[in-house]
mmCIF file with all atom_site columns, C-alpha atoms in Angstrom:
data_model
loop_
_atom_site.group_PDB
_atom_site.id
_atom_site.type_symbol
_atom_site.label_atom_id
_atom_site.label_alt_id
_atom_site.label_comp_id
_atom_site.label_asym_id
_atom_site.label_entity_id
_atom_site.label_seq_id
_atom_site.pdbx_PDB_ins_code
_atom_site.Cartn_x
_atom_site.Cartn_y
_atom_site.Cartn_z
_atom_site.occupancy
_atom_site.B_iso_or_equiv
_atom_site.pdbx_formal_charge
_atom_site.auth_seq_id
_atom_site.auth_comp_id
_atom_site.auth_asym_id
_atom_site.auth_atom_id
_atom_site.pdbx_PDB_model_num
ATOM 1   C CA . UNK Z 1 1   ? 112.796 92.192  120.544 1.00 72.00 ? 22  UNK Z CA 1
ATOM 2   C CA . UNK Z 1 2   ? 110.649 93.703  117.483 1.00 74.00 ? 23  UNK Z CA 1
ATOM 3   C CA . UNK Z 1 3   ? 112.815 96.805  118.070 1.00 81.00 ? 24  UNK Z CA 1
ATOM 4   C CA . UNK Z 1 4   ? 115.966 95.244  116.998 1.00 83.00 ? 25  UNK Z CA 1
ATOM 5   C CA . UNK Z 1 5   ? 114.582 93.356  114.151 1.00 80.00 ? 26  UNK Z CA 1
ATOM 6   C CA . UNK Z 1 6   ? 112.869 96.733  112.865 1.00 76.00 ? 27  UNK Z CA 1
ATOM 7   C CA . UNK Z 1 7   ? 116.190 98.518  112.940 1.00 81.00 ? 28  UNK Z CA 1
ATOM 8   C CA . UNK Z 1 8   ? 118.105 95.841  111.261 1.00 81.00 ? 29  UNK Z CA 1
ATOM 9   C CA . UNK Z 1 9   ? 115.008 95.612  108.449 1.00 75.00 ? 30  UNK Z CA 1
ATOM 10  C CA . UNK Z 1 10  ? 115.271 99.779  108.320 1.00 77.00 ? 31  UNK Z CA 1
ATOM 11  C CA . UNK Z 1 11  ? 119.081 99.504  107.672 1.00 71.00 ? 32  UNK Z CA 1
ATOM 12  C CA . UNK Z 1 12  ? 118.625 96.734  104.863 1.00 76.00 ? 33  UNK Z CA 1
ATOM 13  C CA . UNK Z 1 13  ? 115.888 98.923  103.601 1.00 78.00 ? 34  UNK Z CA 1
ATOM 14  C CA . UNK Z 1 14  ? 117.639 102.162 103.506 1.00 73.00 ? 35  UNK Z CA 1
ATOM 15  C CA . UNK Z 1 15  ? 121.127 101.626 103.301 1.00 76.00 ? 36  UNK Z CA 1
ATOM 16  C CA . UNK Z 1 16  ? 121.887 97.980  101.567 1.00 76.00 ? 37  UNK Z CA 1
ATOM 17  C CA . UNK Z 1 17  ? 118.902 97.828  99.201  1.00 73.00 ? 38  UNK Z CA 1
ATOM 18  C CA . UNK Z 1 18  ? 119.762 101.154 97.937  1.00 71.00 ? 39  UNK Z CA 1
ATOM 19  C CA . UNK Z 1 19  ? 123.303 100.572 97.524  1.00 75.00 ? 40  UNK Z CA 1
ATOM 20  C CA . UNK Z 1 20  ? 125.424 101.309 94.231  1.00 79.00 ? 41  UNK Z CA 1
ATOM 21  C CA . UNK Z 1 21  ? 126.621 97.611  93.990  1.00 85.00 ? 42  UNK Z CA 1
ATOM 22  C CA . UNK Z 1 22  ? 124.061 95.256  92.542  1.00 88.00 ? 43  UNK Z CA 1
ATOM 23  C CA . UNK Z 1 23  ? 125.428 92.364  94.902  1.00 90.00 ? 44  UNK Z CA 1
ATOM 24  C CA . UNK Z 1 24  ? 124.779 94.252  97.662  1.00 86.00 ? 45  UNK Z CA 1
ATOM 25  C CA . UNK Z 1 25  ? 121.278 94.994  96.753  1.00 90.00 ? 46  UNK Z CA 1
ATOM 26  C CA . UNK Z 1 26  ? 120.929 91.213  95.969  1.00 92.00 ? 47  UNK Z CA 1
ATOM 27  C CA . UNK Z 1 27  ? 122.229 90.807  99.644  1.00 91.00 ? 48  UNK Z CA 1
ATOM 28  C CA . UNK Z 1 28  ? 119.623 93.176  101.055 1.00 88.00 ? 49  UNK Z CA 1
ATOM 29  C CA . UNK Z 1 29  ? 117.034 91.516  99.433  1.00 93.00 ? 50  UNK Z CA 1
ATOM 30  C CA . UNK Z 1 30  ? 118.047 88.003  100.613 1.00 91.00 ? 51  UNK Z CA 1
ATOM 31  C CA . UNK Z 1 31  ? 118.359 89.270  104.144 1.00 91.00 ? 52  UNK Z CA 1
ATOM 32  C CA . UNK Z 1 32  ? 114.786 90.868  103.971 1.00 90.00 ? 53  UNK Z CA 1
ATOM 33  C CA . UNK Z 1 33  ? 113.041 87.570  102.809 1.00 92.00 ? 54  UNK Z CA 1
ATOM 34  C CA . UNK Z 1 34  ? 115.258 85.435  105.742 1.00 91.00 ? 55  UNK Z CA 1
ATOM 35  C CA . UNK Z 1 35  ? 113.903 87.897  107.866 1.00 89.00 ? 56  UNK Z CA 1
ATOM 36  C CA . UNK Z 1 36  ? 109.927 87.095  106.971 1.00 89.00 ? 57  UNK Z CA 1
ATOM 37  C CA . UNK Z 1 37  ? 111.145 83.650  107.052 1.00 92.00 ? 58  UNK Z CA 1
ATOM 38  C CA . UNK Z 1 38  ? 112.433 83.739  110.206 1.00 86.00 ? 59  UNK Z CA 1
ATOM 39  C CA . UNK Z 1 39  ? 109.412 86.029  111.825 1.00 85.00 ? 60  UNK Z CA 1
ATOM 40  C CA . UNK Z 1 40  ? 107.005 82.902  110.355 1.00 87.00 ? 61  UNK Z CA 1
ATOM 41  C CA . UNK Z 1 41  ? 103.790 83.927  111.663 1.00 83.00 ? 62  UNK Z CA 1
ATOM 42  C CA . UNK Z 1 42  ? 104.507 87.440  112.628 1.00 80.00 ? 63  UNK Z CA 1
ATOM 43  C CA . UNK Z 1 43  ? 105.927 88.179  108.955 1.00 83.00 ? 64  UNK Z CA 1
ATOM 44  C CA . UNK Z 1 44  ? 102.516 90.320  108.150 1.00 79.00 ? 65  UNK Z CA 1
ATOM 45  C CA . UNK Z 1 45  ? 103.263 92.624  110.963 1.00 82.00 ? 66  UNK Z CA 1
ATOM 46  C CA . UNK Z 1 46  ? 106.204 93.761  109.359 1.00 84.00 ? 67  UNK Z CA 1
ATOM 47  C CA . UNK Z 1 47  ? 105.136 93.825  105.843 1.00 90.00 ? 68  UNK Z CA 1
ATOM 48  C CA . UNK Z 1 48  ? 104.938 97.690  105.836 1.00 90.00 ? 69  UNK Z CA 1
ATOM 49  C CA . UNK Z 1 49  ? 108.917 97.352  106.480 1.00 88.00 ? 70  UNK Z CA 1
ATOM 50  C CA . UNK Z 1 50  ? 109.815 94.675  104.142 1.00 92.00 ? 71  UNK Z CA 1
ATOM 51  C CA . UNK Z 1 51  ? 108.020 95.288  101.002 1.00 92.00 ? 72  UNK Z CA 1
ATOM 52  C CA . UNK Z 1 52  ? 108.895 98.676  99.712  1.00 93.00 ? 73  UNK Z CA 1
ATOM 53  C CA . UNK Z 1 53  ? 112.543 97.722  98.983  1.00 93.00 ? 74  UNK Z CA 1
ATOM 54  C CA . UNK Z 1 54  ? 111.666 94.732  97.434  1.00 94.00 ? 75  UNK Z CA 1
ATOM 55  C CA . UNK Z 1 55  ? 108.932 95.984  95.465  1.00 95.00 ? 76  UNK Z CA 1
ATOM 56  C CA . UNK Z 1 56  ? 111.158 99.144  94.234  1.00 94.00 ? 77  UNK Z CA 1
ATOM 57  C CA . UNK Z 1 57  ? 113.822 96.210  93.510  1.00 95.00 ? 78  UNK Z CA 1
ATOM 58  C CA . UNK Z 1 58  ? 111.398 94.970  90.838  1.00 96.00 ? 79  UNK Z CA 1
ATOM 59  C CA . UNK Z 1 59  ? 112.236 97.760  88.593  1.00 94.00 ? 80  UNK Z CA 1
ATOM 60  C CA . UNK Z 1 60  ? 116.164 97.856  89.299  1.00 95.00 ? 81  UNK Z CA 1
ATOM 61  C CA . UNK Z 1 61  ? 118.052 98.400  85.987  1.00 95.00 ? 82  UNK Z CA 1
ATOM 62  C CA . UNK Z 1 62  ? 120.128 95.066  86.614  1.00 96.00 ? 83  UNK Z CA 1
ATOM 63  C CA . UNK Z 1 63  ? 118.204 91.662  85.867  1.00 96.00 ? 84  UNK Z CA 1
ATOM 64  C CA . UNK Z 1 64  ? 119.928 89.913  88.212  1.00 96.00 ? 85  UNK Z CA 1
ATOM 65  C CA . UNK Z 1 65  ? 118.442 92.263  91.088  1.00 95.00 ? 86  UNK Z CA 1
ATOM 66  C CA . UNK Z 1 66  ? 114.696 91.820  89.670  1.00 96.00 ? 87  UNK Z CA 1
ATOM 67  C CA . UNK Z 1 67  ? 115.094 88.205  89.895  1.00 97.00 ? 88  UNK Z CA 1
ATOM 68  C CA . UNK Z 1 68  ? 116.276 88.209  93.115  1.00 96.00 ? 89  UNK Z CA 1
ATOM 69  C CA . UNK Z 1 69  ? 113.208 90.574  94.187  1.00 96.00 ? 90  UNK Z CA 1
ATOM 70  C CA . UNK Z 1 70  ? 111.001 88.095  92.525  1.00 97.00 ? 91  UNK Z CA 1
ATOM 71  C CA . UNK Z 1 71  ? 112.508 85.376  94.924  1.00 96.00 ? 92  UNK Z CA 1
ATOM 72  C CA . UNK Z 1 72  ? 112.409 87.344  97.766  1.00 95.00 ? 93  UNK Z CA 1
ATOM 73  C CA . UNK Z 1 73  ? 109.079 88.544  97.506  1.00 96.00 ? 94  UNK Z CA 1
ATOM 74  C CA . UNK Z 1 74  ? 107.989 85.106  96.775  1.00 96.00 ? 95  UNK Z CA 1
ATOM 75  C CA . UNK Z 1 75  ? 109.519 83.811  100.051 1.00 95.00 ? 96  UNK Z CA 1
ATOM 76  C CA . UNK Z 1 76  ? 108.162 86.772  102.081 1.00 94.00 ? 97  UNK Z CA 1
ATOM 77  C CA . UNK Z 1 77  ? 104.306 86.017  100.283 1.00 94.00 ? 98  UNK Z CA 1
ATOM 78  C CA . UNK Z 1 78  ? 104.891 82.317  101.211 1.00 93.00 ? 99  UNK Z CA 1
ATOM 79  C CA . UNK Z 1 79  ? 104.980 83.073  104.883 1.00 93.00 ? 100 UNK Z CA 1
ATOM 80  C CA . UNK Z 1 80  ? 102.892 86.059  105.228 1.00 90.00 ? 101 UNK Z CA 1
ATOM 81  C CA . UNK Z 1 81  ? 99.811  84.772  102.706 1.00 89.00 ? 102 UNK Z CA 1
ATOM 82  C CA . UNK Z 1 82  ? 96.832  86.306  103.696 1.00 88.00 ? 103 UNK Z CA 1
ATOM 83  C CA . UNK Z 1 83  ? 98.661  89.819  105.229 1.00 91.00 ? 104 UNK Z CA 1
ATOM 84  C CA . UNK Z 1 84  ? 99.871  90.415  101.510 1.00 92.00 ? 105 UNK Z CA 1
ATOM 85  C CA . UNK Z 1 85  ? 96.494  91.020  100.284 1.00 92.00 ? 106 UNK Z CA 1
ATOM 86  C CA . UNK Z 1 86  ? 96.404  94.253  101.951 1.00 91.00 ? 107 UNK Z CA 1
ATOM 87  C CA . UNK Z 1 87  ? 99.116  95.113  99.752  1.00 93.00 ? 108 UNK Z CA 1
ATOM 88  C CA . UNK Z 1 88  ? 98.022  93.480  96.401  1.00 94.00 ? 109 UNK Z CA 1
ATOM 89  C CA . UNK Z 1 89  ? 97.671  96.572  94.326  1.00 93.00 ? 110 UNK Z CA 1
ATOM 90  C CA . UNK Z 1 90  ? 101.637 97.327  94.932  1.00 94.00 ? 111 UNK Z CA 1
ATOM 91  C CA . UNK Z 1 91  ? 102.455 93.703  94.198  1.00 96.00 ? 112 UNK Z CA 1
ATOM 92  C CA . UNK Z 1 92  ? 100.259 93.461  91.328  1.00 96.00 ? 113 UNK Z CA 1
ATOM 93  C CA . UNK Z 1 93  ? 102.027 96.339  89.930  1.00 94.00 ? 114 UNK Z CA 1
ATOM 94  C CA . UNK Z 1 94  ? 105.411 95.274  90.219  1.00 95.00 ? 115 UNK Z CA 1
ATOM 95  C CA . UNK Z 1 95  ? 104.125 91.896  88.509  1.00 96.00 ? 116 UNK Z CA 1
ATOM 96  C CA . UNK Z 1 96  ? 102.530 93.756  85.862  1.00 96.00 ? 117 UNK Z CA 1
ATOM 97  C CA . UNK Z 1 97  ? 105.723 95.474  85.041  1.00 95.00 ? 118 UNK Z CA 1
ATOM 98  C CA . UNK Z 1 98  ? 107.546 92.356  85.121  1.00 96.00 ? 119 UNK Z CA 1
ATOM 99  C CA . UNK Z 1 99  ? 105.311 90.827  82.444  1.00 95.00 ? 120 UNK Z CA 1
ATOM 100 C CA . UNK Z 1 100 ? 107.202 92.627  80.125  1.00 94.00 ? 121 UNK Z CA 1
ATOM 101 C CA . UNK Z 1 101 ? 110.379 92.108  81.111  1.00 96.00 ? 122 UNK Z CA 1
ATOM 102 C CA . UNK Z 1 102 ? 113.001 90.967  78.586  1.00 94.00 ? 123 UNK Z CA 1
ATOM 103 C CA . UNK Z 1 103 ? 115.047 88.570  80.668  1.00 96.00 ? 124 UNK Z CA 1
ATOM 104 C CA . UNK Z 1 104 ? 114.366 85.001  80.696  1.00 95.00 ? 125 UNK Z CA 1
ATOM 105 C CA . UNK Z 1 105 ? 114.928 84.394  84.526  1.00 96.00 ? 126 UNK Z CA 1
ATOM 106 C CA . UNK Z 1 106 ? 113.028 87.304  85.232  1.00 96.00 ? 127 UNK Z CA 1
ATOM 107 C CA . UNK Z 1 107 ? 109.973 86.113  83.431  1.00 95.00 ? 128 UNK Z CA 1
ATOM 108 C CA . UNK Z 1 108 ? 110.206 82.563  85.120  1.00 95.00 ? 129 UNK Z CA 1
ATOM 109 C CA . UNK Z 1 109 ? 110.634 84.560  88.611  1.00 95.00 ? 130 UNK Z CA 1
ATOM 110 C CA . UNK Z 1 110 ? 107.743 86.464  88.029  1.00 96.00 ? 131 UNK Z CA 1
ATOM 111 C CA . UNK Z 1 111 ? 105.490 83.513  86.705  1.00 95.00 ? 132 UNK Z CA 1
ATOM 112 C CA . UNK Z 1 112 ? 106.189 81.881  89.977  1.00 95.00 ? 133 UNK Z CA 1
ATOM 113 C CA . UNK Z 1 113 ? 105.446 84.563  91.995  1.00 96.00 ? 134 UNK Z CA 1
ATOM 114 C CA . UNK Z 1 114 ? 102.218 85.553  89.866  1.00 96.00 ? 135 UNK Z CA 1
ATOM 115 C CA . UNK Z 1 115 ? 100.996 81.678  90.365  1.00 96.00 ? 136 UNK Z CA 1
ATOM 116 C CA . UNK Z 1 116 ? 101.317 82.262  94.379  1.00 96.00 ? 137 UNK Z CA 1
ATOM 117 C CA . UNK Z 1 117 ? 99.729  85.579  94.378  1.00 96.00 ? 138 UNK Z CA 1
ATOM 118 C CA . UNK Z 1 118 ? 96.590  84.368  92.616  1.00 96.00 ? 139 UNK Z CA 1
ATOM 119 C CA . UNK Z 1 119 ? 96.708  81.841  94.933  1.00 95.00 ? 140 UNK Z CA 1
ATOM 120 C CA . UNK Z 1 120 ? 96.837  83.808  97.921  1.00 94.00 ? 141 UNK Z CA 1
ATOM 121 C CA . UNK Z 1 121 ? 94.218  86.085  96.633  1.00 94.00 ? 142 UNK Z CA 1
ATOM 122 C CA . UNK Z 1 122 ? 91.567  83.160  95.947  1.00 93.00 ? 143 UNK Z CA 1
ATOM 123 C CA . UNK Z 1 123 ? 92.366  81.869  99.340  1.00 92.00 ? 144 UNK Z CA 1
ATOM 124 C CA . UNK Z 1 124 ? 91.435  85.065  101.176 1.00 89.00 ? 145 UNK Z CA 1
ATOM 125 C CA . UNK Z 1 125 ? 88.431  86.670  102.187 1.00 87.00 ? 146 UNK Z CA 1
ATOM 126 C CA . UNK Z 1 126 ? 89.850  90.155  102.828 1.00 87.00 ? 147 UNK Z CA 1
ATOM 127 C CA . UNK Z 1 127 ? 90.328  90.291  99.116  1.00 91.00 ? 148 UNK Z CA 1
ATOM 128 C CA . UNK Z 1 128 ? 88.563  93.352  97.826  1.00 90.00 ? 149 UNK Z CA 1
ATOM 129 C CA . UNK Z 1 129 ? 87.923  92.756  94.240  1.00 91.00 ? 150 UNK Z CA 1
ATOM 130 C CA . UNK Z 1 130 ? 85.648  96.179  93.701  1.00 90.00 ? 151 UNK Z CA 1
ATOM 131 C CA . UNK Z 1 131 ? 88.942  98.066  94.578  1.00 90.00 ? 152 UNK Z CA 1
ATOM 132 C CA . UNK Z 1 132 ? 91.033  95.703  92.426  1.00 92.00 ? 153 UNK Z CA 1
ATOM 133 C CA . UNK Z 1 133 ? 89.163  96.425  89.354  1.00 92.00 ? 154 UNK Z CA 1
ATOM 134 C CA . UNK Z 1 134 ? 90.181  99.839  88.448  1.00 92.00 ? 155 UNK Z CA 1
ATOM 135 C CA . UNK Z 1 135 ? 93.800  98.610  88.646  1.00 91.00 ? 156 UNK Z CA 1
ATOM 136 C CA . UNK Z 1 136 ? 92.807  96.105  86.117  1.00 91.00 ? 157 UNK Z CA 1
ATOM 137 C CA . UNK Z 1 137 ? 90.921  98.610  83.964  1.00 89.00 ? 158 UNK Z CA 1
ATOM 138 C CA . UNK Z 1 138 ? 93.943  100.876 83.956  1.00 91.00 ? 159 UNK Z CA 1
ATOM 139 C CA . UNK Z 1 139 ? 95.959  98.135  82.129  1.00 92.00 ? 160 UNK Z CA 1
ATOM 140 C CA . UNK Z 1 140 ? 93.782  96.466  79.861  1.00 90.00 ? 161 UNK Z CA 1
ATOM 141 C CA . UNK Z 1 141 ? 94.766  98.577  76.791  1.00 90.00 ? 162 UNK Z CA 1
ATOM 142 C CA . UNK Z 1 142 ? 98.536  97.616  77.121  1.00 92.00 ? 163 UNK Z CA 1
ATOM 143 C CA . UNK Z 1 143 ? 99.992  96.579  73.833  1.00 92.00 ? 164 UNK Z CA 1
ATOM 144 C CA . UNK Z 1 144 ? 102.367 94.210  74.987  1.00 92.00 ? 165 UNK Z CA 1
ATOM 145 C CA . UNK Z 1 145 ? 101.143 90.664  74.294  1.00 93.00 ? 166 UNK Z CA 1
ATOM 146 C CA . UNK Z 1 146 ? 102.863 89.419  77.456  1.00 93.00 ? 167 UNK Z CA 1
ATOM 147 C CA . UNK Z 1 147 ? 101.333 91.850  79.429  1.00 93.00 ? 168 UNK Z CA 1
ATOM 148 C CA . UNK Z 1 148 ? 97.994  90.854  77.792  1.00 93.00 ? 169 UNK Z CA 1
ATOM 149 C CA . UNK Z 1 149 ? 98.294  87.584  78.843  1.00 94.00 ? 170 UNK Z CA 1
ATOM 150 C CA . UNK Z 1 150 ? 99.470  88.476  82.363  1.00 94.00 ? 171 UNK Z CA 1
ATOM 151 C CA . UNK Z 1 151 ? 95.941  90.534  82.418  1.00 94.00 ? 172 UNK Z CA 1
ATOM 152 C CA . UNK Z 1 152 ? 94.063  87.550  81.087  1.00 94.00 ? 173 UNK Z CA 1
ATOM 153 C CA . UNK Z 1 153 ? 95.470  85.246  83.707  1.00 95.00 ? 174 UNK Z CA 1
ATOM 154 C CA . UNK Z 1 154 ? 94.501  87.277  86.682  1.00 95.00 ? 175 UNK Z CA 1
ATOM 155 C CA . UNK Z 1 155 ? 90.851  88.166  84.742  1.00 93.00 ? 176 UNK Z CA 1
ATOM 156 C CA . UNK Z 1 156 ? 90.125  84.254  84.521  1.00 93.00 ? 177 UNK Z CA 1
ATOM 157 C CA . UNK Z 1 157 ? 91.353  83.828  88.087  1.00 92.00 ? 178 UNK Z CA 1
ATOM 158 C CA . UNK Z 1 158 ? 89.266  86.381  89.634  1.00 88.00 ? 179 UNK Z CA 1
#
């Protein structure tokens, strides 16, 4: 059964998430998050397959795709919760890039996802603060005020 799910996720990630058409990319993101929701407690096992196309879409040129990627990642993280901690550096990097996004809807989606990820990190005993600190240190001198506010929020949470 997992082989079939894995094949579908692979098709979504490799073919549809990389489509030239924005609506197809958005559909792939919805399907990936729907897959995670359907897997429920087993979603964490599929994170290595589910996360890369979603994280990649956070940098999409189309703001609607970036917003949909925020939604998809929120849904995946809501189901997988503590399993996301193993991927926190990649997720944090995507959130950091979105913190400077000029689109209001993308900003709103990022802030919801940011709150969820802070909750996930603070609830988890598996979170490695020492491994996370260099990520904060690399970005601390950023000049964008929204990105600075984002970093201060994480520092105060930790």
